[in-house]
Coordinates of C-alpha atoms and ligand atoms in Angstrom, one line a residue:
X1 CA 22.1 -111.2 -18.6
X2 CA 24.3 -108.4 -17.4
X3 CA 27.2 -106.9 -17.9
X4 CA 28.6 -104.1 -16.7
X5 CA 31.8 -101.4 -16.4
X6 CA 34.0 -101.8 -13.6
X7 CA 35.5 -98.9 -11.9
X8 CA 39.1 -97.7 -13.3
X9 CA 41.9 -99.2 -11.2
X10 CA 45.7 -98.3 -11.5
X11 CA 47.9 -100.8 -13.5
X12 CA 50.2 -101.0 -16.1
X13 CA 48.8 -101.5 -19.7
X14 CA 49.4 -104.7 -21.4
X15 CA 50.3 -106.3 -25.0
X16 CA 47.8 -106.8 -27.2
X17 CA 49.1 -109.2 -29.3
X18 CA 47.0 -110.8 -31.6
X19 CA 49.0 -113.7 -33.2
X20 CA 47.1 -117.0 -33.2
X21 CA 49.1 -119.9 -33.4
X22 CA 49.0 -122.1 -36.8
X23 CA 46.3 -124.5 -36.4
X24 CA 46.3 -127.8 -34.7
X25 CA 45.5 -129.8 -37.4
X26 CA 48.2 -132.4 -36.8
X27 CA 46.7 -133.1 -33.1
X28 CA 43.5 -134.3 -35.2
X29 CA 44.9 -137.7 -35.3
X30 CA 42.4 -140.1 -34.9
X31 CA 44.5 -141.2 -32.2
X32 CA 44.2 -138.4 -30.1
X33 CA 40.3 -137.9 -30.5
X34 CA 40.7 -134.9 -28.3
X35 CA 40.0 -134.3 -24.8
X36 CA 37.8 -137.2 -23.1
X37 CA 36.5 -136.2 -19.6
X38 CA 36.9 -137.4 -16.5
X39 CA 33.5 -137.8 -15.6
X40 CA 32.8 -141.9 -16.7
X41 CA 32.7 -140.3 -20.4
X42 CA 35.7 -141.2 -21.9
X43 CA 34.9 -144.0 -24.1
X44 CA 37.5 -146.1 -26.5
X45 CA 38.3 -144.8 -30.3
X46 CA 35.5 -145.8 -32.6
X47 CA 33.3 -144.3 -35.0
X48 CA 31.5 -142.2 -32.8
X49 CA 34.6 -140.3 -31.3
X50 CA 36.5 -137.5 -34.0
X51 CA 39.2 -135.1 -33.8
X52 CA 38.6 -131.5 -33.3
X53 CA 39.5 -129.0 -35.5
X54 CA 41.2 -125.8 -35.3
X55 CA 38.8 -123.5 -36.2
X56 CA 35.4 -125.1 -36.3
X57 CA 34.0 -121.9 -38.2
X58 CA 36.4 -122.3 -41.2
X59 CA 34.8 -124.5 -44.0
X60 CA 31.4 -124.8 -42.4
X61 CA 28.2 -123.4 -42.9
X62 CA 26.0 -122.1 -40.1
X63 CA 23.0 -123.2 -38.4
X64 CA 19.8 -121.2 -39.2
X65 CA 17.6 -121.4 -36.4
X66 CA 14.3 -122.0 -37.8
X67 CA 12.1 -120.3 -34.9
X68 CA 14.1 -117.1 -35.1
X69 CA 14.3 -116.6 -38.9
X70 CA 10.7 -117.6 -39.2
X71 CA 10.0 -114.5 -36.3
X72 CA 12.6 -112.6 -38.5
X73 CA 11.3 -112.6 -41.6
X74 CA 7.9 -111.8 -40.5
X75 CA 9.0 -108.3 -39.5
X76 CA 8.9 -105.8 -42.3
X77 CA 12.6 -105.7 -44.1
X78 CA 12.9 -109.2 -41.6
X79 CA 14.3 -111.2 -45.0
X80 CA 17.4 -109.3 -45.5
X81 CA 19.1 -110.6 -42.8
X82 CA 16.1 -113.7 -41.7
X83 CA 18.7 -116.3 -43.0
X84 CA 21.5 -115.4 -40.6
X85 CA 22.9 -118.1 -37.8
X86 CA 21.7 -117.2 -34.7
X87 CA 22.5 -118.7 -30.9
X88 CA 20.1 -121.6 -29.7
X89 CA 19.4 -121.0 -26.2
X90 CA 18.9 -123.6 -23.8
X91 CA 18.1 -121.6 -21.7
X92 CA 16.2 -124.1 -19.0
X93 CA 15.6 -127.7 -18.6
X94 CA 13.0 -128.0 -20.8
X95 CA 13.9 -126.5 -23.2
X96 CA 16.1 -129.3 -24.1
X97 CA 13.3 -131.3 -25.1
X98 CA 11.7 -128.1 -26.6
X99 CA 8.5 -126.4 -25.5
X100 CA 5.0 -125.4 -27.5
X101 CA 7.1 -122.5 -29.0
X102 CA 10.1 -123.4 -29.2
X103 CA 12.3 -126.4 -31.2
X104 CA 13.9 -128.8 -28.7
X105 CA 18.0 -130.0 -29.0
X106 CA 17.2 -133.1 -31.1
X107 CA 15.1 -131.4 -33.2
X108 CA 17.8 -128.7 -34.1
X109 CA 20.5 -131.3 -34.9
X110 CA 18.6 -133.0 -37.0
X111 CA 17.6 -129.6 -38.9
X112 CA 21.1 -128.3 -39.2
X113 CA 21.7 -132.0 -40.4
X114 CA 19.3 -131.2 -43.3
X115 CA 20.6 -127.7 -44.0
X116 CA 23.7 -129.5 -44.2
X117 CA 23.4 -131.9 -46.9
X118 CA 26.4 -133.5 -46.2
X119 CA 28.6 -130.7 -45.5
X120 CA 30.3 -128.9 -42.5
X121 CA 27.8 -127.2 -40.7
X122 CA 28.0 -124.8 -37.1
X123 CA 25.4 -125.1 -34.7
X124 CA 25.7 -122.3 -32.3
X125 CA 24.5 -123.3 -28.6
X126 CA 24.3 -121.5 -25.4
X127 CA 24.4 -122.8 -22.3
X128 CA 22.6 -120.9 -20.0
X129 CA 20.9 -122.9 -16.8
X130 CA 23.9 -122.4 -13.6
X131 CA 21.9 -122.2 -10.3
X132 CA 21.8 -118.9 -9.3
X133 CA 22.0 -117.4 -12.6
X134 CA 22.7 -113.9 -13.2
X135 CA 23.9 -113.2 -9.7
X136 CA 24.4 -109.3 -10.2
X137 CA 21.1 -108.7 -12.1
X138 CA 17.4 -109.9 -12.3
X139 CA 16.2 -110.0 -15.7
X140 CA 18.1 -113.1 -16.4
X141 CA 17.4 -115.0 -12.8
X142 CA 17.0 -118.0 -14.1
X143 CA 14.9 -121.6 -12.6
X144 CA 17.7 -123.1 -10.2
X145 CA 18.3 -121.7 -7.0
X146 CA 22.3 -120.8 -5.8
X147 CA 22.4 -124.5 -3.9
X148 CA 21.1 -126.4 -7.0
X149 CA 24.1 -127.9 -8.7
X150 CA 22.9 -131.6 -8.4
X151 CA 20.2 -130.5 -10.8
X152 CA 22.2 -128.6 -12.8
X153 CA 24.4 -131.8 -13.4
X154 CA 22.3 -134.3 -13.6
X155 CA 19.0 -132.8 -15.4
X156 CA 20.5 -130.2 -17.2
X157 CA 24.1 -130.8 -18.4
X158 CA 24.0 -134.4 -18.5
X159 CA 20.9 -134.5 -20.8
X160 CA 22.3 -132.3 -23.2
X161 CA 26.0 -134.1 -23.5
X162 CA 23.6 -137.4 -24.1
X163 CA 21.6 -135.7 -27.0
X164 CA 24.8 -134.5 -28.6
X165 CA 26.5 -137.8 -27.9
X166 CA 23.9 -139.6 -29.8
X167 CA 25.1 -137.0 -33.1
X168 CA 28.8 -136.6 -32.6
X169 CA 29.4 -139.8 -35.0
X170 CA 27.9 -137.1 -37.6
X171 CA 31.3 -136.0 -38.3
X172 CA 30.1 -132.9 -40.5
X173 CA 28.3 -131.2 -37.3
X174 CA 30.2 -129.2 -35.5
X175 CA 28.9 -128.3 -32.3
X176 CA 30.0 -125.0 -30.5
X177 CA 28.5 -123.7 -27.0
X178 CA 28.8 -120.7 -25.9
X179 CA 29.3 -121.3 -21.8
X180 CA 27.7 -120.3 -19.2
X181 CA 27.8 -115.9 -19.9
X182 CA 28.3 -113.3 -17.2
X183 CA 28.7 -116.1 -14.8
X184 CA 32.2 -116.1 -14.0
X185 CA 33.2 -112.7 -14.4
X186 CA 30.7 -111.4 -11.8
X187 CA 32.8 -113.5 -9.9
X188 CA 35.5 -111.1 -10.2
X189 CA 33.7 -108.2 -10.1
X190 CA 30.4 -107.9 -8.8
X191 CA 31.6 -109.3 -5.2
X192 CA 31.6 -107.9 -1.9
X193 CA 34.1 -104.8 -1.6
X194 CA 33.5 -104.1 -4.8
X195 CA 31.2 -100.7 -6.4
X196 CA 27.6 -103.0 -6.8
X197 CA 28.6 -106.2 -5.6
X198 CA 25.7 -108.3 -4.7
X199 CA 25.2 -110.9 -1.9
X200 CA 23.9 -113.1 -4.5
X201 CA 27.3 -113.2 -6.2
X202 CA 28.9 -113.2 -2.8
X203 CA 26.9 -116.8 -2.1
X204 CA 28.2 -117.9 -5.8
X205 CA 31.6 -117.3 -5.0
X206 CA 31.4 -118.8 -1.9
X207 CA 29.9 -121.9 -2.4
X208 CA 31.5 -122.4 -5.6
X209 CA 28.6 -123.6 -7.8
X210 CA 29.8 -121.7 -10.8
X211 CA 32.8 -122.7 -10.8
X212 CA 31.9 -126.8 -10.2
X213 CA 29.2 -126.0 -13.0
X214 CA 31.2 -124.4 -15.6
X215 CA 33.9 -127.0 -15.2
X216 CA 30.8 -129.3 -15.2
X217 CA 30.0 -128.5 -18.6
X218 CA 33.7 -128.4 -19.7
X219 CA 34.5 -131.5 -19.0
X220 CA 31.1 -133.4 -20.5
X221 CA 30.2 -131.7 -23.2
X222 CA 34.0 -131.3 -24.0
X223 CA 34.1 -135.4 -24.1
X224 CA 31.7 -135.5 -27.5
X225 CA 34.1 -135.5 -30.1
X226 CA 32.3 -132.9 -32.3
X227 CA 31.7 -130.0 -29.2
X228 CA 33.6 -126.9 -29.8
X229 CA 33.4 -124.8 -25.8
X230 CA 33.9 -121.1 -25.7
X231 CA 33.8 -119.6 -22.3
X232 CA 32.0 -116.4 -21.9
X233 CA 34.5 -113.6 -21.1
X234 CA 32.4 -110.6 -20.7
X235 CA 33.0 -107.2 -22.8
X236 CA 35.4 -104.9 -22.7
X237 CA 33.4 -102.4 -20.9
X238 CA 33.9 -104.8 -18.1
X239 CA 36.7 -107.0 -17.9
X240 CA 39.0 -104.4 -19.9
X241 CA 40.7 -103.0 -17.0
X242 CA 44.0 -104.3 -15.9
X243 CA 42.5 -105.6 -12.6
X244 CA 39.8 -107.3 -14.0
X245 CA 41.7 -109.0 -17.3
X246 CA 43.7 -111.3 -15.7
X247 CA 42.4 -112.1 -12.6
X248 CA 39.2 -113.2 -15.2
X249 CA 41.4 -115.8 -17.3
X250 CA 42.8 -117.1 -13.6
X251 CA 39.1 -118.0 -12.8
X252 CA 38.3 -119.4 -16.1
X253 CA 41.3 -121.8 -15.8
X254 CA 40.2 -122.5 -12.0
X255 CA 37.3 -123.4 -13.6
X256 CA 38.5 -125.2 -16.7
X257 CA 40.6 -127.6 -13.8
X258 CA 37.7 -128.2 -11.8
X259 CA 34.8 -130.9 -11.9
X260 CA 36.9 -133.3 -13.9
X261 CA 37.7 -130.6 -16.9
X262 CA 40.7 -129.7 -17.9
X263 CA 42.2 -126.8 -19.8
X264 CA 41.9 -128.8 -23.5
X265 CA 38.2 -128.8 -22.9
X266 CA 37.4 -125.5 -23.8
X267 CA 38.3 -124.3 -27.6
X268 CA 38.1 -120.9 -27.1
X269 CA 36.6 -117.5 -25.5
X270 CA 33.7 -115.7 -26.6
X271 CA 33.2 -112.1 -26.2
X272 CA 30.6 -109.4 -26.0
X273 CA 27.8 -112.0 -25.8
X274 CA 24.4 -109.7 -25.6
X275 CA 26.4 -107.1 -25.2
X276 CA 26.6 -103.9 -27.4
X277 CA 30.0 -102.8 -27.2
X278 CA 31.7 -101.5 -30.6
X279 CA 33.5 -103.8 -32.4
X280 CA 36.1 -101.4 -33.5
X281 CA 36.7 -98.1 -32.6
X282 CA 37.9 -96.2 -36.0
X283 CA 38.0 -92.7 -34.4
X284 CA 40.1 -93.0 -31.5
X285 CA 42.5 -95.7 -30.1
X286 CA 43.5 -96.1 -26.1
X287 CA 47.0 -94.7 -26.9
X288 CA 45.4 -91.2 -28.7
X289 CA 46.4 -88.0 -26.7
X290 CA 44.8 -84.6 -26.4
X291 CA 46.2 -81.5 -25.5
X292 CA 48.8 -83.7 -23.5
X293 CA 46.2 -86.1 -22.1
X294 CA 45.5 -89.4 -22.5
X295 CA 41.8 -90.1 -23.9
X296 CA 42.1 -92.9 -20.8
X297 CA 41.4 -90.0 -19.0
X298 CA 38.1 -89.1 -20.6
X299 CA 34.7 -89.8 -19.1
X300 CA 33.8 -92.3 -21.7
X301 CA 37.4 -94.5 -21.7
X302 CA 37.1 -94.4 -17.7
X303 CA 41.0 -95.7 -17.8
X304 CA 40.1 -98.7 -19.7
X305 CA 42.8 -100.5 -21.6
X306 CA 40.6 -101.3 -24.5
X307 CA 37.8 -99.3 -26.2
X308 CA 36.6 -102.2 -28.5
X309 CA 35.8 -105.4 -28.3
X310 CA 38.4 -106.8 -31.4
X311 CA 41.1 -105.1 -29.1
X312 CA 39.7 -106.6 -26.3
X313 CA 38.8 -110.3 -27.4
X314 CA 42.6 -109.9 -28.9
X315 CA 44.2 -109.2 -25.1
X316 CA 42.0 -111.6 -23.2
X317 CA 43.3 -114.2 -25.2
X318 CA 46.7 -113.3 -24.3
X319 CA 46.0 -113.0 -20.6
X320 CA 44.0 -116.6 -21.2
X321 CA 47.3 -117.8 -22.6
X322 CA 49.5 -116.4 -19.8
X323 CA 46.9 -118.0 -17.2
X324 CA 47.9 -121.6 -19.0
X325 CA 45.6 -122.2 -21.5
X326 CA 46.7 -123.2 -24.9
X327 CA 48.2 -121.0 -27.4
X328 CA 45.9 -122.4 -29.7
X329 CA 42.4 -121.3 -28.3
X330 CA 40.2 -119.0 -30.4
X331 CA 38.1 -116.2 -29.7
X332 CA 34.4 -115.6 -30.7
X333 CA 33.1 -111.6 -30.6
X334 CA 28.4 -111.7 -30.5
X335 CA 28.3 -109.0 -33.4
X336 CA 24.3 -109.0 -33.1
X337 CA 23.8 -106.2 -31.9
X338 CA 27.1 -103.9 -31.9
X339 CA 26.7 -101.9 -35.2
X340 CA 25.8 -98.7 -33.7
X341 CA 24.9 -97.6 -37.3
X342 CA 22.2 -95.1 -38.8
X343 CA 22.5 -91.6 -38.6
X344 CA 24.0 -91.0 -35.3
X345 CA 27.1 -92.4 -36.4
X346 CA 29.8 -90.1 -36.4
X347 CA 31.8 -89.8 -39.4
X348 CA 35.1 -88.7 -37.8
X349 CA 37.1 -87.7 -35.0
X350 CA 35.5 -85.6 -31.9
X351 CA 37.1 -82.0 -31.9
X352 CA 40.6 -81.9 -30.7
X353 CA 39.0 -79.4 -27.8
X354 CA 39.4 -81.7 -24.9
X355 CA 39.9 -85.6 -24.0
X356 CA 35.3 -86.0 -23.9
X357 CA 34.8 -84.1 -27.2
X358 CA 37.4 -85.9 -28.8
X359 CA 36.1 -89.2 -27.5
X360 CA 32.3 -88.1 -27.6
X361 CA 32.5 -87.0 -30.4
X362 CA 34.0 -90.0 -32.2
X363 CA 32.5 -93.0 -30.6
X364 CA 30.4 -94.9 -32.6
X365 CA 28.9 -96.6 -29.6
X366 CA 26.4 -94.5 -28.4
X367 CA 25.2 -95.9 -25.0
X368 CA 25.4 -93.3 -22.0
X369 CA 27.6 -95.3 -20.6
X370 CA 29.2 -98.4 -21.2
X371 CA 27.5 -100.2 -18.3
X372 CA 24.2 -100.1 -19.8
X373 CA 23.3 -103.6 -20.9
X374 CA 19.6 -103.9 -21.4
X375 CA 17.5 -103.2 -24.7
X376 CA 19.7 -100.2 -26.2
X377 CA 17.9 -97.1 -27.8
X378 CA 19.9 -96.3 -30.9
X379 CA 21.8 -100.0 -31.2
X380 CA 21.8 -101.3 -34.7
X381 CA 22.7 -105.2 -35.9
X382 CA 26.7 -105.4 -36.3
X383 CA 29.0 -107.4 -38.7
X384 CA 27.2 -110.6 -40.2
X385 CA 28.3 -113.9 -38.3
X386 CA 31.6 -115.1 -40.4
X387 CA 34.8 -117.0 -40.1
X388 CA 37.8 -116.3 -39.2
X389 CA 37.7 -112.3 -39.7
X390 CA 41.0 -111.2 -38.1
X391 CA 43.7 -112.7 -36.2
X392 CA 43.3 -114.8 -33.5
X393 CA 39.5 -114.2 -34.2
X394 CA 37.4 -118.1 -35.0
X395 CA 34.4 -116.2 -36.3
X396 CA 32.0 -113.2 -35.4
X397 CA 28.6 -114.4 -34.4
X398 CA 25.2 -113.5 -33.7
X399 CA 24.7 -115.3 -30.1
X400 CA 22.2 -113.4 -29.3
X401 CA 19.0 -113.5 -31.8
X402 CA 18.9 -110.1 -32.4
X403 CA 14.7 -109.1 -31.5
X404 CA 15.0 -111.0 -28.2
X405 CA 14.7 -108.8 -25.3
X406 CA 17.3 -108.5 -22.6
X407 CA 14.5 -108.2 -20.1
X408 CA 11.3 -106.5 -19.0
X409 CA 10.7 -102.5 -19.3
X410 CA 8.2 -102.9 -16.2
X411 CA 7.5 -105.7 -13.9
X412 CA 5.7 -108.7 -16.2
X413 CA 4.7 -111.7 -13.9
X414 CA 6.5 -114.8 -14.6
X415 CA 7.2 -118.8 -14.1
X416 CA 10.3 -118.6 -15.6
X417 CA 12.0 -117.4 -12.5
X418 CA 13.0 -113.8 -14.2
X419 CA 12.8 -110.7 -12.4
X420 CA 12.7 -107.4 -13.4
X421 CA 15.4 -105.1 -13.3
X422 CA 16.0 -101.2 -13.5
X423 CA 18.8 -101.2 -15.7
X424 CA 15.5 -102.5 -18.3
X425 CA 13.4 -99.2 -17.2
X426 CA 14.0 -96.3 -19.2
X427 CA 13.2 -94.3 -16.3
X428 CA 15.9 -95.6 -14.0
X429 CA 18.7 -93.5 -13.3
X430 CA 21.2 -96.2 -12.5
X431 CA 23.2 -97.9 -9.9
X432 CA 26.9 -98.2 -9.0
X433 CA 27.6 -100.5 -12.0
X434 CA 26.9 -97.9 -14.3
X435 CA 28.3 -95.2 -12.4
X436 CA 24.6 -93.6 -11.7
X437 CA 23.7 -92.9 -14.9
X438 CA 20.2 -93.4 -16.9
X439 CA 19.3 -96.9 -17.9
X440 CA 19.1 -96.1 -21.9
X441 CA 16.8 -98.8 -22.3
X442 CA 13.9 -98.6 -24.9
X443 CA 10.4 -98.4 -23.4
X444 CA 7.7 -101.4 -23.6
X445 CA 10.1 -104.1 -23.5
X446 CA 8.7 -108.0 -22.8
X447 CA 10.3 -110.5 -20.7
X448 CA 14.2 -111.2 -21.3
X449 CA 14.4 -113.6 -24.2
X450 CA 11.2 -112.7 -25.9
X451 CA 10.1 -111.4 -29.1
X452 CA 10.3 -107.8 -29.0
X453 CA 9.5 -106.2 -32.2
X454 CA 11.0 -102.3 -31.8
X455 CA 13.9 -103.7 -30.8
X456 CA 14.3 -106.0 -34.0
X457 CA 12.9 -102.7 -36.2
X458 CA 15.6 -100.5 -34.5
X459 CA 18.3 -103.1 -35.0
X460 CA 17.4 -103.2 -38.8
X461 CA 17.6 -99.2 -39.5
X462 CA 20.6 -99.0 -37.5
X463 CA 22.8 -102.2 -39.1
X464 CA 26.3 -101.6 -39.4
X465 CA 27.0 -103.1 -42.0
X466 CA 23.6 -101.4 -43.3
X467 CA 21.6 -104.5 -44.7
X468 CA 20.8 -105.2 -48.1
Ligands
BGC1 C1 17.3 -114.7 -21.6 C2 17.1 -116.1 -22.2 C3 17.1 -116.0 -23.7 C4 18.3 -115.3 -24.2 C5 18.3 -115.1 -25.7 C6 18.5 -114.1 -22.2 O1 18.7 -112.8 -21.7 O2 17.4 -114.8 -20.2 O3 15.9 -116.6 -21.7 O4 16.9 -117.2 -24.3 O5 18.4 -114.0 -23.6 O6 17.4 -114.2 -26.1

């Protein structure tokens, strides 16, 4: 995974219009059973095929992944929050059937089923495998190389839309999947002619294979009656500026329009997964002045339309709108790891002295800049996962198991095809995607995805919400 700020471009500001549109319940005629693919998928009406509903949060309990809470709880303090939904990464091809330390797909269906009993119930999935992953980083490489789509299709996506085919006549499961994160915005940003484009995002974007595997995924897991697809959408700290936004939702809708997808296959958006960028901003807004300037101006707000991710989830959904998707999707915002509490947490404004001690002063997000990605010193756990928390807003999550690195500290040899990257060193002073600055990445940090038990400690302290 990586994420990163974008340099500030000229534009005009947008709307940022939150107003979701009343649910779709009356499209849940059985009639309609949703979207079915274009892919050989589409099957007649019968038991197995159900209507989607609006909000597949709302009503439902969620998933508690057994492996995490299990790793959770054996942490000191772990039990407060050990029960929490976290996101079930299938994160390579085996992991679908599940490895020695880790519960395969079938095996969490028919979990959640239990923890169910009959009810609604969430199950949080991320869908993480693209050939050539993580194109503008290395801790996140993954095992297909940039030319492997055929795999991708056929051993990765197509096993997974089986397995959850064999549950969707389980009406009370409610599958959502987060797709496919960073992928398509480094599309837009991390190209050629841009500051820290890569050539491996340059061979993404040019042979396409993010785009044919996203819409890939759309299209067949959005056949199974009871799959809910958000489609990553970065942070705000890099697809917030007005030449990023919209140019991101026009790719996404390229991509929900490609490999036999369309646009009714994906539910929603998710935000800020893995990220750590404040949910809101209580001490400062974009539209605040100083002295006569603009906090846009400021070292922090680098001339970003947002400063928060609720602002930001609540204008990419607009600009997903205006690209053509429906005016019913939903948004998701990761919350895992955004609290930014303890006792560096300002309790006010910055000093009116200039647009940086103002902003400084009053941010609770306390990265050294907002490109910084990878294990953060001083991040604390963020709101719990819930539904339906503000408008336009399907639930906040935990997609990311909080505890689980974002990658190594130092270089740890691997078969896993992960690298190691800087931006994970705490000694690294930074590249062009985080405008030279140090990495802010806590020291002795294991392989991306692993248990990494300062991390979980730190998260703990620094919970906001503190935990109970
Ligand atoms: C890693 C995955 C891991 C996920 C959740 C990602 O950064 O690359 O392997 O499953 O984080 O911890």
């Amino acid at each position: 995974m990586r994420q990163l700020a974008e340099r500030p471009r000229s534009g005009r500001s947008r709307g940022r219009s939150a107003g979701r549109l009343a649910g779709t319940v009356a499209a849940a005629l059985a009639l309609t059973v949703g979207p079915l693919g274009a892919a050989g998928f589409a099957q007649e009406t019968g038991s197995d095929v159900q209507a989607k509903v609006d909000n597949p949060y709302e009503g439902a309990q969620l998933y508690v992944n057994p492996d995490w809470s299990a790793k959770a709880a054996a942490e000191p303090g772990g039990d407060a929050v050990a029960n929490e939904s976290t996101g079930v990464w299938l994160d390579h091809i085996a992991a679908i059937e599940g490895t020695s330390d880790a519960m395969g797909l079938r095996k969490h269906l028919d979990t959640a089923l239990q923890q169910a009993d009959g009810k609604p119930i969430v199950v949080p999935l991320v869908i993480y495998d693209l050939p050539g992953r993580d194109c503008a980083a290395l801790a996140s490489n993954g095992e297909l190389g940039p030319e492997e789509i055929g795999r991708y299709k056929n051993d990765y996506i197509d096993p997974i839309r089986d397995i959850l085919q064999e549950y969707s006549s389980r009406t009370n499961l409610r599958v959502v999947t987060t797709i496919e994160p960073d992928s398509l915005p480094n599309l837009v940003t991390n190209t050629s002619g841009q500051p820290g484009g890569t050539p491996e995002c340059d061979t993404m974007k040019q042979n396409g294979n993010y785009v044919e595997g996203v819409g890939y995924a759309l299209a067949q897991l959005g056949a199974v009656g009871n799959v809910y697809n958000y489609v990553d959408a970065g942070h705000h700290g890099w697809l917030g500026w007005d030449s990023n936004l919209q140019p991101s939702a026009n790719v996404m809708f390229e991509a929900a329009n490609a490999s036999g997808a369309t646009p009714a296959d994906v539910h929603g958006f998710i935000v800020n997964t893995a990220n750590y960028s404040a949910l809101k901003e209580e001490n400062f807004s974009v539209t605040d002045t100083v002295n006569g300037q603009t906090v846009r101006q400021s070292e922090w707000v680098d001339w970003n339309q947002y400063v928060d991710e609720l602002g930001f989830a609540q204008g990419f959904r607009q600009a997903a709108v205006s690209a053509g998707f429906s005016s019913d999707i939903g948004m998701l915002i990761d919350t895992s790891r955004n609290g930014w509490g303890g006792s560096e947490r300002p309790t006010g404004p910055g000093p009116n002295t200039s647009v940086d001690a103002y902003v400084d002063g009053g941010r609770y997000d306390r990265r050294i800049h907002v490109g910084n990605w990878c294990n953060q010193a001083g991040a604390g756990l963020g709101e719990r996962p819930q539904a339906s928390p503000a408008a336009g807003i399907d639930a906040y999550v935990w997609m990311k198991p909080p505890g689980e690195s974002d990658g190594s500290s130092t270089e740890i040899p691997n078969d896993e095809g992960k690298g190691f990257d800087r931006m994970c060193d705490p000694t690294y002073q930074g590249n062009a995607r985080n405008g030279y600055n140090p990495s802010g990445a806590l020291p002795d940090a294991p392989l991306s995805g692993k248990w990494f038990p300062a991390q979980f400690q730190q998260l703990l302290k620094n919970a906001s919400p503190p935990v109970s």
